[in-house]
Tab-separated table of C-alpha atoms (C1' of nucleotides) in Angstrom:
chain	number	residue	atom	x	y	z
A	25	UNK	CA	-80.789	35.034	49.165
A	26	UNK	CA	-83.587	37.223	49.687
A	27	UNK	CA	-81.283	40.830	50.451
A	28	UNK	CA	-84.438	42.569	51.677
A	29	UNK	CA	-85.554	40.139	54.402
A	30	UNK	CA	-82.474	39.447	55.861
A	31	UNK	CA	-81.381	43.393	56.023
A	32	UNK	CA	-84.292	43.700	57.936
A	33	UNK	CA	-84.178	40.656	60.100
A	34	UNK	CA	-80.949	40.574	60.571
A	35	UNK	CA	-79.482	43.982	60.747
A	36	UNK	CA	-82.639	45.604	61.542
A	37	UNK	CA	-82.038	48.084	58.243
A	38	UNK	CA	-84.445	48.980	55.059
A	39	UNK	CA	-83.952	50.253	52.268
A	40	UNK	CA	-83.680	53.833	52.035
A	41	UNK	CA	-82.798	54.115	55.919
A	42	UNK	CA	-79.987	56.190	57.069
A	43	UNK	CA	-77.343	54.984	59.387
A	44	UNK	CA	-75.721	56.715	62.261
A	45	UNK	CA	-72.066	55.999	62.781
A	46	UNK	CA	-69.481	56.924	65.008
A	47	UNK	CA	-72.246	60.012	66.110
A	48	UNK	CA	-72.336	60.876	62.710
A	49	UNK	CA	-74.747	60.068	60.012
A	50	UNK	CA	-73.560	58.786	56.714
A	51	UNK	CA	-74.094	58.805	53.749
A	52	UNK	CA	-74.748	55.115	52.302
A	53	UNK	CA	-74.301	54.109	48.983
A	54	UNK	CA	-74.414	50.543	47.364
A	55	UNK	CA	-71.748	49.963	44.398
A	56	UNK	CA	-71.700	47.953	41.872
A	57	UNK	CA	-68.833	46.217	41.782
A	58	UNK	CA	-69.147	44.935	45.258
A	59	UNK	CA	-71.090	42.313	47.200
A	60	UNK	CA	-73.661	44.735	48.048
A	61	UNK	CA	-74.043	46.104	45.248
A	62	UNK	CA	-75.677	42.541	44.286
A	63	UNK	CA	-78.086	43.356	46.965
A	64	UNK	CA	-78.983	46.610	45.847
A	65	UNK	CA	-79.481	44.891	42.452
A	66	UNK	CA	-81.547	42.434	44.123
A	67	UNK	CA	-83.387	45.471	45.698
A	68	UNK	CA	-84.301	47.056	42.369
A	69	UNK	CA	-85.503	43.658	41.101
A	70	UNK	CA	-87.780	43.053	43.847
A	71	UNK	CA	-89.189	47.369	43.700
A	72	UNK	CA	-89.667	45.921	39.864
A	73	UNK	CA	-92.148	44.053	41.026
A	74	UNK	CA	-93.475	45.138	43.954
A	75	UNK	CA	-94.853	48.337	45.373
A	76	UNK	CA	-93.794	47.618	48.660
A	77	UNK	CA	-92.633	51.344	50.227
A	78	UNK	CA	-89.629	49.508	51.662
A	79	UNK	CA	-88.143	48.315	48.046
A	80	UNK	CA	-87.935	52.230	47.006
A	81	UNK	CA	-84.759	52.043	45.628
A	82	UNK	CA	-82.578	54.908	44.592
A	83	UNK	CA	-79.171	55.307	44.319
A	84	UNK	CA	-78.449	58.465	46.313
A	85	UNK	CA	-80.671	57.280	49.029
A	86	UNK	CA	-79.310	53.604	49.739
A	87	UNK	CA	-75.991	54.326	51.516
A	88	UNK	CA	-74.020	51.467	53.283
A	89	UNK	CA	-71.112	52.568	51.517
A	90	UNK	CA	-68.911	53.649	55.427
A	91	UNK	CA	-70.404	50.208	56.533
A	92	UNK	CA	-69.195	47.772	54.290
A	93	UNK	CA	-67.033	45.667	56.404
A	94	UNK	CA	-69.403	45.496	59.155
A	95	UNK	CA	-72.091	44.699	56.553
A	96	UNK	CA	-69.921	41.295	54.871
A	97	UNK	CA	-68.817	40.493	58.192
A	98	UNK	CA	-72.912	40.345	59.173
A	99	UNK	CA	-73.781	38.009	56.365
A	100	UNK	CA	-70.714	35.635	56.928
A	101	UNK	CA	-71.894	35.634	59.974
A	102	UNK	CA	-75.374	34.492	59.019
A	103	UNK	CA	-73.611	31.875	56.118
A	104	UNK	CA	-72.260	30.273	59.246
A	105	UNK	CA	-75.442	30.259	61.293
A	106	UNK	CA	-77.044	29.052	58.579
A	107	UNK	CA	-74.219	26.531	57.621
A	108	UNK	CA	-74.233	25.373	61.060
A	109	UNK	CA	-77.761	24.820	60.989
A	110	UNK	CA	-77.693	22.295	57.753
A	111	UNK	CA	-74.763	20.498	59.091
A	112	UNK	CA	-76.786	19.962	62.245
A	113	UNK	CA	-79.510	18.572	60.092
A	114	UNK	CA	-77.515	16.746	58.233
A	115	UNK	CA	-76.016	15.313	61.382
A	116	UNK	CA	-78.860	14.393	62.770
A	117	UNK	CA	-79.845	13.297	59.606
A	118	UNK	CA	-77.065	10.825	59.622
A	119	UNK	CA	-77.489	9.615	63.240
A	120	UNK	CA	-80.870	8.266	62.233
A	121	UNK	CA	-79.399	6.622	59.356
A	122	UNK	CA	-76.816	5.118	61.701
A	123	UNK	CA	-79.414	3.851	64.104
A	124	UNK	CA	-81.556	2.060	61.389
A	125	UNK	CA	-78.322	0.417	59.840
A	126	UNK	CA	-77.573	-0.913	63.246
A	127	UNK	CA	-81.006	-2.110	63.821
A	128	UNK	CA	-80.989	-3.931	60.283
A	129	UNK	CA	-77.914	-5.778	61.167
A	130	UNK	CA	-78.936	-6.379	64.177
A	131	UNK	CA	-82.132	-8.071	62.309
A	132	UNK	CA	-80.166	-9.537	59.859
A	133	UNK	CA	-77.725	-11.260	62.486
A	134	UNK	CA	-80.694	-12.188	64.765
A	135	UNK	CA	-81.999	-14.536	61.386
A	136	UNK	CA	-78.670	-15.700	60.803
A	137	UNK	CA	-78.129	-16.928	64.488
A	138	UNK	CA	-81.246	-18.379	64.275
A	139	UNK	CA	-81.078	-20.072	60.619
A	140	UNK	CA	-78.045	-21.332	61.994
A	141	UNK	CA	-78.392	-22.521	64.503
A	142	UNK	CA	-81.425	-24.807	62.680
A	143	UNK	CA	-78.722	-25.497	60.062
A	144	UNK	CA	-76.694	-27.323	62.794
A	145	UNK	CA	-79.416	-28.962	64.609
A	146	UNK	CA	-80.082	-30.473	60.983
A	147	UNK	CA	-76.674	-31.450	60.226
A	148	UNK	CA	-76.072	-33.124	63.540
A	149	UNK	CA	-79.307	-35.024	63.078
A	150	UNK	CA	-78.941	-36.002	59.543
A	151	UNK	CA	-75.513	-35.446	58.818
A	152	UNK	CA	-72.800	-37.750	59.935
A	153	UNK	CA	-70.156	-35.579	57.559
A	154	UNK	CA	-69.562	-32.348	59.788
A	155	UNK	CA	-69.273	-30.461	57.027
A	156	UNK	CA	-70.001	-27.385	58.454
A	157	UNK	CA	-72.737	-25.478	55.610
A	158	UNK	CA	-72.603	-21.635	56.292
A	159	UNK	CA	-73.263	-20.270	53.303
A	160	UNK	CA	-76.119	-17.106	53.050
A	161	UNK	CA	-74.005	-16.273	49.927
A	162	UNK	CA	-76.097	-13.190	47.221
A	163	UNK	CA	-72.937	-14.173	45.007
A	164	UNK	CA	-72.810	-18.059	44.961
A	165	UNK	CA	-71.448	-19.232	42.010
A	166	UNK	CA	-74.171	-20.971	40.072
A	167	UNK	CA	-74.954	-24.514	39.486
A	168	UNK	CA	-72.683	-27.234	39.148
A	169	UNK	CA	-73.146	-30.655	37.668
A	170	UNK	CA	-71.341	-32.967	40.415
A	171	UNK	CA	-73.329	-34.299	43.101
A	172	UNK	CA	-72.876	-35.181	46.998
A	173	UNK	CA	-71.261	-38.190	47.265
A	174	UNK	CA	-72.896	-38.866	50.386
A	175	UNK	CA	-76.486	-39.065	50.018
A	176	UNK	CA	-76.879	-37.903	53.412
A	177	UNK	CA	-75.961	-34.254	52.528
A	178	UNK	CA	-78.001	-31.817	53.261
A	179	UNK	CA	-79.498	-30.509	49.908
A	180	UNK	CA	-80.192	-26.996	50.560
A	181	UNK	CA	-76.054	-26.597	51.214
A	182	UNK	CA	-74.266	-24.540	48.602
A	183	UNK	CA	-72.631	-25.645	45.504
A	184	UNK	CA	-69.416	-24.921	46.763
A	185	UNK	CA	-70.158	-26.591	49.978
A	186	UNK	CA	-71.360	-29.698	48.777
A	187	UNK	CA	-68.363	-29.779	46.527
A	188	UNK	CA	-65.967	-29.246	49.093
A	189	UNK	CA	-67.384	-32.253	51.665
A	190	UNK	CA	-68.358	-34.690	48.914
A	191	UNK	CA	-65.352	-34.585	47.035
A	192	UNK	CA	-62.843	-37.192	47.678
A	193	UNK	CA	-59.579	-34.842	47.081
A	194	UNK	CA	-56.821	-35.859	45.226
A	195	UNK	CA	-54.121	-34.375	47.132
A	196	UNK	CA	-53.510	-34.317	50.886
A	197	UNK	CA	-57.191	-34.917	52.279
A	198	UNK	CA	-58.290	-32.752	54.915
A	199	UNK	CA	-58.432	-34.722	57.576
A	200	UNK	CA	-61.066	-35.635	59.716
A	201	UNK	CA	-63.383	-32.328	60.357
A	202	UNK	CA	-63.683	-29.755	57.609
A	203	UNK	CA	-64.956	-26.585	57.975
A	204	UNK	CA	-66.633	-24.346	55.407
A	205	UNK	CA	-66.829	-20.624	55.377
A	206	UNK	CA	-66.952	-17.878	53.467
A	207	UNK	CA	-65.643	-14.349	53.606
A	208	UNK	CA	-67.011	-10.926	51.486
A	209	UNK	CA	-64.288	-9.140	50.673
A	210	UNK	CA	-64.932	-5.873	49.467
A	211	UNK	CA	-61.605	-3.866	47.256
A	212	UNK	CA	-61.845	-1.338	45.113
A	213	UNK	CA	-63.785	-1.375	41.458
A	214	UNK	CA	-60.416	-0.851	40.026
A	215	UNK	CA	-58.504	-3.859	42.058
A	216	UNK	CA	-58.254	-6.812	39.854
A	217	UNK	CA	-56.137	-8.808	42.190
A	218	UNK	CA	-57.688	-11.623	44.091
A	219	UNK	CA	-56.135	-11.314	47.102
A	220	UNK	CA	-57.976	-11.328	51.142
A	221	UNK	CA	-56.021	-10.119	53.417
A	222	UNK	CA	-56.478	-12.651	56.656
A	223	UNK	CA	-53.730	-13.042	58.341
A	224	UNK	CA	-52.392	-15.912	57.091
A	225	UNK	CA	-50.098	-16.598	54.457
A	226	UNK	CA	-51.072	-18.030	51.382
A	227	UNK	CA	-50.083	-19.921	48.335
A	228	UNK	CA	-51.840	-19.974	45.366
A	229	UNK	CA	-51.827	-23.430	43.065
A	230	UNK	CA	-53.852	-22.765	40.246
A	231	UNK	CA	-56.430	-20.331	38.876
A	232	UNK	CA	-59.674	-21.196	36.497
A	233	UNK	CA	-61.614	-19.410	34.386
A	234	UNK	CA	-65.112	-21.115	35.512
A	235	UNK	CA	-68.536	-21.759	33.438
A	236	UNK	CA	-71.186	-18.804	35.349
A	237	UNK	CA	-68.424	-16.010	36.196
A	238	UNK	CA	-66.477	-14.733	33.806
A	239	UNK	CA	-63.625	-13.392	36.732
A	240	UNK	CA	-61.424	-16.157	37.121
A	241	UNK	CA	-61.104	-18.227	40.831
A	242	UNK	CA	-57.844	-18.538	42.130
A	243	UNK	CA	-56.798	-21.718	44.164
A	244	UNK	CA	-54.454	-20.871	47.256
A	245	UNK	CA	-53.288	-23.455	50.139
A	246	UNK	CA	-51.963	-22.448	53.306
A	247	UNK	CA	-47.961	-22.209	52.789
A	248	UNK	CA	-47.817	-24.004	55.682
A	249	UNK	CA	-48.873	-27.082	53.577
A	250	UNK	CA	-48.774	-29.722	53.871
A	251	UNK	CA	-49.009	-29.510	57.676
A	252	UNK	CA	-51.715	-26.964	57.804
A	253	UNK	CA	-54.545	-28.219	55.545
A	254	UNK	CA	-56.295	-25.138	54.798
A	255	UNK	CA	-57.574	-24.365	51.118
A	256	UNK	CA	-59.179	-21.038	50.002
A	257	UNK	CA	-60.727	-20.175	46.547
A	258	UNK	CA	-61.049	-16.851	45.695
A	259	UNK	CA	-63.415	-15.281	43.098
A	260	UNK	CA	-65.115	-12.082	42.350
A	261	UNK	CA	-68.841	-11.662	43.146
A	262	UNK	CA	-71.136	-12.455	39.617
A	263	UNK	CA	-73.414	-9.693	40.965
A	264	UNK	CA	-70.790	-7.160	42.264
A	265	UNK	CA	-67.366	-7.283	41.017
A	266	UNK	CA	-65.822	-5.129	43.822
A	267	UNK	CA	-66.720	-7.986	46.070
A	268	UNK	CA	-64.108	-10.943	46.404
A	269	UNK	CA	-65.822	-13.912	47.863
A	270	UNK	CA	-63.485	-15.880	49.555
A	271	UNK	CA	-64.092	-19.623	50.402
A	272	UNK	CA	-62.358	-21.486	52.975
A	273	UNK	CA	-61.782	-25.042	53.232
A	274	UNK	CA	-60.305	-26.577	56.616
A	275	UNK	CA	-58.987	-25.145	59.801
A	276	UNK	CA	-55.583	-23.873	60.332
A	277	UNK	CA	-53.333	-26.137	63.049
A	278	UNK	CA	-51.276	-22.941	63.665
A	279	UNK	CA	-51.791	-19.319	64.651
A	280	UNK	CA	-52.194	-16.596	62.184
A	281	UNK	CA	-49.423	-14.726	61.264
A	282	UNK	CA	-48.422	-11.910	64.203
A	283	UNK	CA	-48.505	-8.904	61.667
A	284	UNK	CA	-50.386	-9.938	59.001
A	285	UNK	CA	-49.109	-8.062	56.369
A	286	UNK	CA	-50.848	-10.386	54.112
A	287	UNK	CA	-48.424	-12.686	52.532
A	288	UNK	CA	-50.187	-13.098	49.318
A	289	UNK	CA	-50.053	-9.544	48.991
A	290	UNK	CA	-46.609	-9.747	49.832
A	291	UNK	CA	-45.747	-11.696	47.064
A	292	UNK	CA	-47.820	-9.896	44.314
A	293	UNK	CA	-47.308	-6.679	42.992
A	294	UNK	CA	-50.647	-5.666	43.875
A	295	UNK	CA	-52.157	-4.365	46.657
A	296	UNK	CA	-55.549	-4.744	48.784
A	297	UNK	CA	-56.132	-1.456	50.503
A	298	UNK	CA	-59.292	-0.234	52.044
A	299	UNK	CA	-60.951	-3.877	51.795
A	300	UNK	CA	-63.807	-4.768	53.929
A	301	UNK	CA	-63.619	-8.614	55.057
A	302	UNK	CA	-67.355	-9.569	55.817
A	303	UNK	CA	-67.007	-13.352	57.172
A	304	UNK	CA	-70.180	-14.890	57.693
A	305	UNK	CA	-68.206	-17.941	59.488
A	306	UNK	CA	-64.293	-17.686	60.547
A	307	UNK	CA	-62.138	-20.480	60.462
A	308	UNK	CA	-60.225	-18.673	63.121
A	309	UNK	CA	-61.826	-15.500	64.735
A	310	UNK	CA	-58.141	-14.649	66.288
A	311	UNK	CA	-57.343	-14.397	62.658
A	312	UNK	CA	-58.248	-11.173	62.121
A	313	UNK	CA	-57.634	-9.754	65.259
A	314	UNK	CA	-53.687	-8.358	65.338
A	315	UNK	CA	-52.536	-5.999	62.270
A	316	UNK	CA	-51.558	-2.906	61.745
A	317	UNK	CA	-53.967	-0.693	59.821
A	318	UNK	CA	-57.220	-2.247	59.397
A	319	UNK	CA	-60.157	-1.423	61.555
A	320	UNK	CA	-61.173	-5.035	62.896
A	321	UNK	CA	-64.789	-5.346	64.840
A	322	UNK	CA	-65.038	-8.529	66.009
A	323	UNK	CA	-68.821	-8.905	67.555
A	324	UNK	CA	-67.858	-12.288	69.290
A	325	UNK	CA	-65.840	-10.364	71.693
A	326	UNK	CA	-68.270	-8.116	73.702
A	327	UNK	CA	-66.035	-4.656	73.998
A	328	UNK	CA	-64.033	-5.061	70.803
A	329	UNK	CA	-61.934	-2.463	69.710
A	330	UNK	CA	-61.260	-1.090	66.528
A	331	UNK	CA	-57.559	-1.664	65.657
A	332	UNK	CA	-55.254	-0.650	62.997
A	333	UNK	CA	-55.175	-2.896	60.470
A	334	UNK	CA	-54.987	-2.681	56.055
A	335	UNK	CA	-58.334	-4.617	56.015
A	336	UNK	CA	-61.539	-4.161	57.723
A	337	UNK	CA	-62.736	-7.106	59.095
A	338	UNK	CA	-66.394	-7.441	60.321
A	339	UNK	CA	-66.225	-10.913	61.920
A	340	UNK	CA	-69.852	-11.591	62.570
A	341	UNK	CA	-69.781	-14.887	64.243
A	342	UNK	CA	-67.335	-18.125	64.699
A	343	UNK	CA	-67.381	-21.824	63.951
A	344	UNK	CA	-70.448	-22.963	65.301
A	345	UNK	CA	-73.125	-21.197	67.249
A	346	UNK	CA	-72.859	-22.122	70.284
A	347	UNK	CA	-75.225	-21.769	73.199
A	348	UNK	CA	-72.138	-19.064	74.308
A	349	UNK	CA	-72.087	-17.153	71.011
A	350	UNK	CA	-75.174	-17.080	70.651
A	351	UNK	CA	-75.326	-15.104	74.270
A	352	UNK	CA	-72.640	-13.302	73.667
A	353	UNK	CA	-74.588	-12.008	69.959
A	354	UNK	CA	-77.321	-11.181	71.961
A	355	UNK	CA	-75.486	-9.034	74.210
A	356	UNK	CA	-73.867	-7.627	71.232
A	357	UNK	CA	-76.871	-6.347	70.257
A	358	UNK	CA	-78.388	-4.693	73.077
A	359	UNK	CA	-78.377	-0.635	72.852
A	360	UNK	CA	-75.503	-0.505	74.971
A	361	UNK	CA	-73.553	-2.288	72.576
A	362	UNK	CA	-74.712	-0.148	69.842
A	363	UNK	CA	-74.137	3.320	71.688
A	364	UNK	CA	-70.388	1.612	72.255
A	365	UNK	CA	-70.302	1.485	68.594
A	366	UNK	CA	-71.637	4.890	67.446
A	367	UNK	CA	-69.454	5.984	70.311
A	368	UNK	CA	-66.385	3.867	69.115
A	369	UNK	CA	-67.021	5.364	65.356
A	370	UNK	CA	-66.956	8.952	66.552
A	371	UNK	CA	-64.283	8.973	68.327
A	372	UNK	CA	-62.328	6.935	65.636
A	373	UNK	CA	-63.448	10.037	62.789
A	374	UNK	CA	-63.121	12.644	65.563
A	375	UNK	CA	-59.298	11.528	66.666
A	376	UNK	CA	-58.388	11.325	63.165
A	377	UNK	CA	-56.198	14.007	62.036
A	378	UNK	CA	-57.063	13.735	58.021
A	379	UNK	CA	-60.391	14.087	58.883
A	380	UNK	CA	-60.324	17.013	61.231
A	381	UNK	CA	-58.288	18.618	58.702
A	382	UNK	CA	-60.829	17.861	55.980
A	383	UNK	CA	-63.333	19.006	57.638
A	384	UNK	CA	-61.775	22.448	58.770
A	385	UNK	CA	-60.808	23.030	55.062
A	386	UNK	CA	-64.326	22.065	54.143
A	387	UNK	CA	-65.742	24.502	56.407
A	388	UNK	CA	-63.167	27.616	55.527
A	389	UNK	CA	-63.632	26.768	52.527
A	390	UNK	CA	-67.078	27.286	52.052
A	391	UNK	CA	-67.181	30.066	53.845
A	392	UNK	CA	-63.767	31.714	53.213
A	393	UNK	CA	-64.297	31.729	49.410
A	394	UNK	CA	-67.116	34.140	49.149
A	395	UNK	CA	-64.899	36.973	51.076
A	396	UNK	CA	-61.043	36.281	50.476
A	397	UNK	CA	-60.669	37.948	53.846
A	398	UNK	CA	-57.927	37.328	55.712
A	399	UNK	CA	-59.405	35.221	57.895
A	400	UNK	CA	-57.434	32.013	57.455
A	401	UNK	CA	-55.412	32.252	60.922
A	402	UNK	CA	-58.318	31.775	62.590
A	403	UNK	CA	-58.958	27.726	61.534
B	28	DC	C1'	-31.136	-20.232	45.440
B	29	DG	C1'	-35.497	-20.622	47.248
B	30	DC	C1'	-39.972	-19.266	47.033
B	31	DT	C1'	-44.009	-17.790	44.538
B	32	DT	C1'	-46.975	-17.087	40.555
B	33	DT	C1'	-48.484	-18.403	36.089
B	34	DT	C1'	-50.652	-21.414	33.101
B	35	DG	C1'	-51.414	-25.376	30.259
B	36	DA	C1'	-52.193	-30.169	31.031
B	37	DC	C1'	-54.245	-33.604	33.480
B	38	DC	C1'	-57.563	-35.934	36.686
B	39	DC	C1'	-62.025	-36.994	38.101
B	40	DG	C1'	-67.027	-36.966	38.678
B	41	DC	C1'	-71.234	-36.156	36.491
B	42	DG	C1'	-74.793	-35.784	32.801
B	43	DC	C1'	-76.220	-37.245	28.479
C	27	DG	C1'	-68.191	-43.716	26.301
C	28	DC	C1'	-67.758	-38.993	25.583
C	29	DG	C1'	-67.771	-34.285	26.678
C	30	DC	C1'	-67.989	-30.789	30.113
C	31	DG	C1'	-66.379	-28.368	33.945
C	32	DG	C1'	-64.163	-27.858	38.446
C	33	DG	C1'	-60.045	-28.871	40.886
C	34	DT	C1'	-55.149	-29.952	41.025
C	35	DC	C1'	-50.480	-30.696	39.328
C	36	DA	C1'	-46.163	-29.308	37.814
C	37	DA	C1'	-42.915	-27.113	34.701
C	38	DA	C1'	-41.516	-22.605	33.508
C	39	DA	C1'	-40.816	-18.016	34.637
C	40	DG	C1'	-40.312	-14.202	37.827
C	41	DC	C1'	-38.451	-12.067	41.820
C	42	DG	C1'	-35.688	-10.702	45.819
DNA sequence: CGCTTTTGACCCGCGC
DNA sequence: GCGCGGGTCAAAAGCG
């Protein structure tokens, strides 16, 4: 800190000034072994090189010695002035970086809609398989030898997609209509489970070790098998291994689970805290939407809220675009929408008792540590 | 005891 | 026909 310019900005003092106190005049002195004897330090080195007449430094005549409290309590008060100031900034800072983020998305969901909604119009034209083909995947698994069996399949589907419709399965078939989607999970690096937390409760069948990702993919059904055809593969993302991409086969015939405590979690010793379900097509949008301490935002419903829940679940969109969806994504995205969200996020951080308390200790902290006054009670 | 997970074996389709 | 690889089965083990 530059000693000289703020004694005279800020308290209005130079360097070899005397000070009038309590109708007296004192004496000041700077000492060594105190804060401001830094700044009388800092004085000398700046009349070291300068031969500015207000960096005349001498010992007998620099006397704040009386004044010593009033002089730390000045320059805390400028730390927090100038604290506030860069936490504004970086406030501000971080507004704009919410606003573009929401604007990307916004982009990003605008193209999907859109490539979607072409997907279907393809499908229903060529496509007398509803396999449904919603699949944007940046972690699809890689190639795979086997082939559509119906020639009619649209080629630019997945791998796992084409799989999944062409492949006449050798258990209970999944009858009639199946639906495809996937769901980016995101856990922790240090989470080797492969569990998604959905609501529903799963059981898993098998696991494989397959040829382009070395993490293994674990088979679950629905344990409401064999009346509730839904499968779901799980694997970790080749590119990011925090991600679990989670690929579901089928709809469910029942509702989800009314606290989904995740079953599969329920059953294994491991756990799937602070995951981040990113479904780019839900099998069942209500599926995510009851829970106890996972943040859902479900952007088909226009005022969502943010519940409690273990996961959070960003459901971007349901089965099939629909004329309605595709309304309702469009008033999802209009700025009043987004000011509900910043809105919804502040108030969510603000009416969170953790992070007021964080904060608070982050702010005493930084400014409590360079005095050790006993200033605590005041936070 | 019932349910789930684990895991090796098996099935099946595809490419060569 | 054979091998490869994904998907499924089912016995064994674990757990509450």
């Amino acid at each position: 800190m530059d000693y000289s310019a703020w004694l005279s900005t800020s308290l209005d003092l130079k360097v070899g000034s005397n000070l009038t106190i309590n109708g007296s005049t004192s004496t000041l002195r700077l000492f060594d072994d105190s804060p401001v004897g830094i700044l009388k330090k800092e004085l000398q080195s700046i009349t070291a090189t300068t031969s500015s007449d207000h960096a005349q430094v001498s010992s007998s005549s620099i006397t704040i010695k009386d004044e010593f409290p009033k002089v730390a309590a000045a320059e805390a008060s400028a730390l927090l002035a100038e604290e506030l100031s860069r936490v504004s900034a970086e406030n501000k800072k971080l507004t704009e970086m919410l606003v573009v983020v929401c604007e990307k998305y916004n982009s990003l969901r605008t193209q999907m809609v859109d490539f979607m909604g072409k997907k279907n119009d393809q499908n229903n034209n060529n496509n007398e398989n509803n396999c449904v083909e919603i699949n944007h995947s940046t972690a699809s698994s890689g190639s795979k030898k086997r082939k559509s069996a119906d020639s009619t399949t649209n080629n630019s589907s997945s791998d796992e997609e084409h799989d999944s419709c062409a492949k006449k399965s050798k258990g209970e078939p999944i009858s009639g209509v199946t639906k495809i989607s996937k769901a980016y999970v995101k856990t922790e690096a240090a989470d080797t489970s492969l569990i998604v937390k959905d609501g529903y409760q799963w059981r898993k069948y098998g696991q494989k070790v397959t040829r382009d990702n070395p993490s293994p993919r674990a088979y679950f059904k629905c344990s409401f098998a064999p009346s509730c055809p839904v499968k779901k593969k799980v694997q970790r993302s080749l590119e990011d291994q925090s991600i679990l991409v989670a690929t579901y086969e089928g709809e469910h015939n029942h509702p989800p689970l009314s606290q989904p405590q995740d079953m599969s979690a329920a059953s294994t010793p491991a756990t799937g805290a602070n995951r981040r379900v990113v479904s780019n097509n839900t099998l069942n949008s209500s599926s995510s939407s009851s829970g106890q301490g996972t943040i859902i935002l479900d952007l088909t419903k226009p005022r969502s809220v943010l519940v409690p829940h273990p996961t959070t679940i960003v459901d971007t969109s349901s089965k099939v675009p629909t004329t309605s969806n595709q309304q309702q994504r469009i008033n999802n995205s209009s700025p009043e929408f987004q000011k509900f969200l910043v809105e919804q996020m502040a108030s969510s951080l603000t009416k969170d008792p953790t992070f007021t308390a964080a904060l608070a200790a982050a702010i005493s902290g930084r400014f409590m540590q360079p005095q050790q006054h006993n200033s605590k009670d005041k936070w």
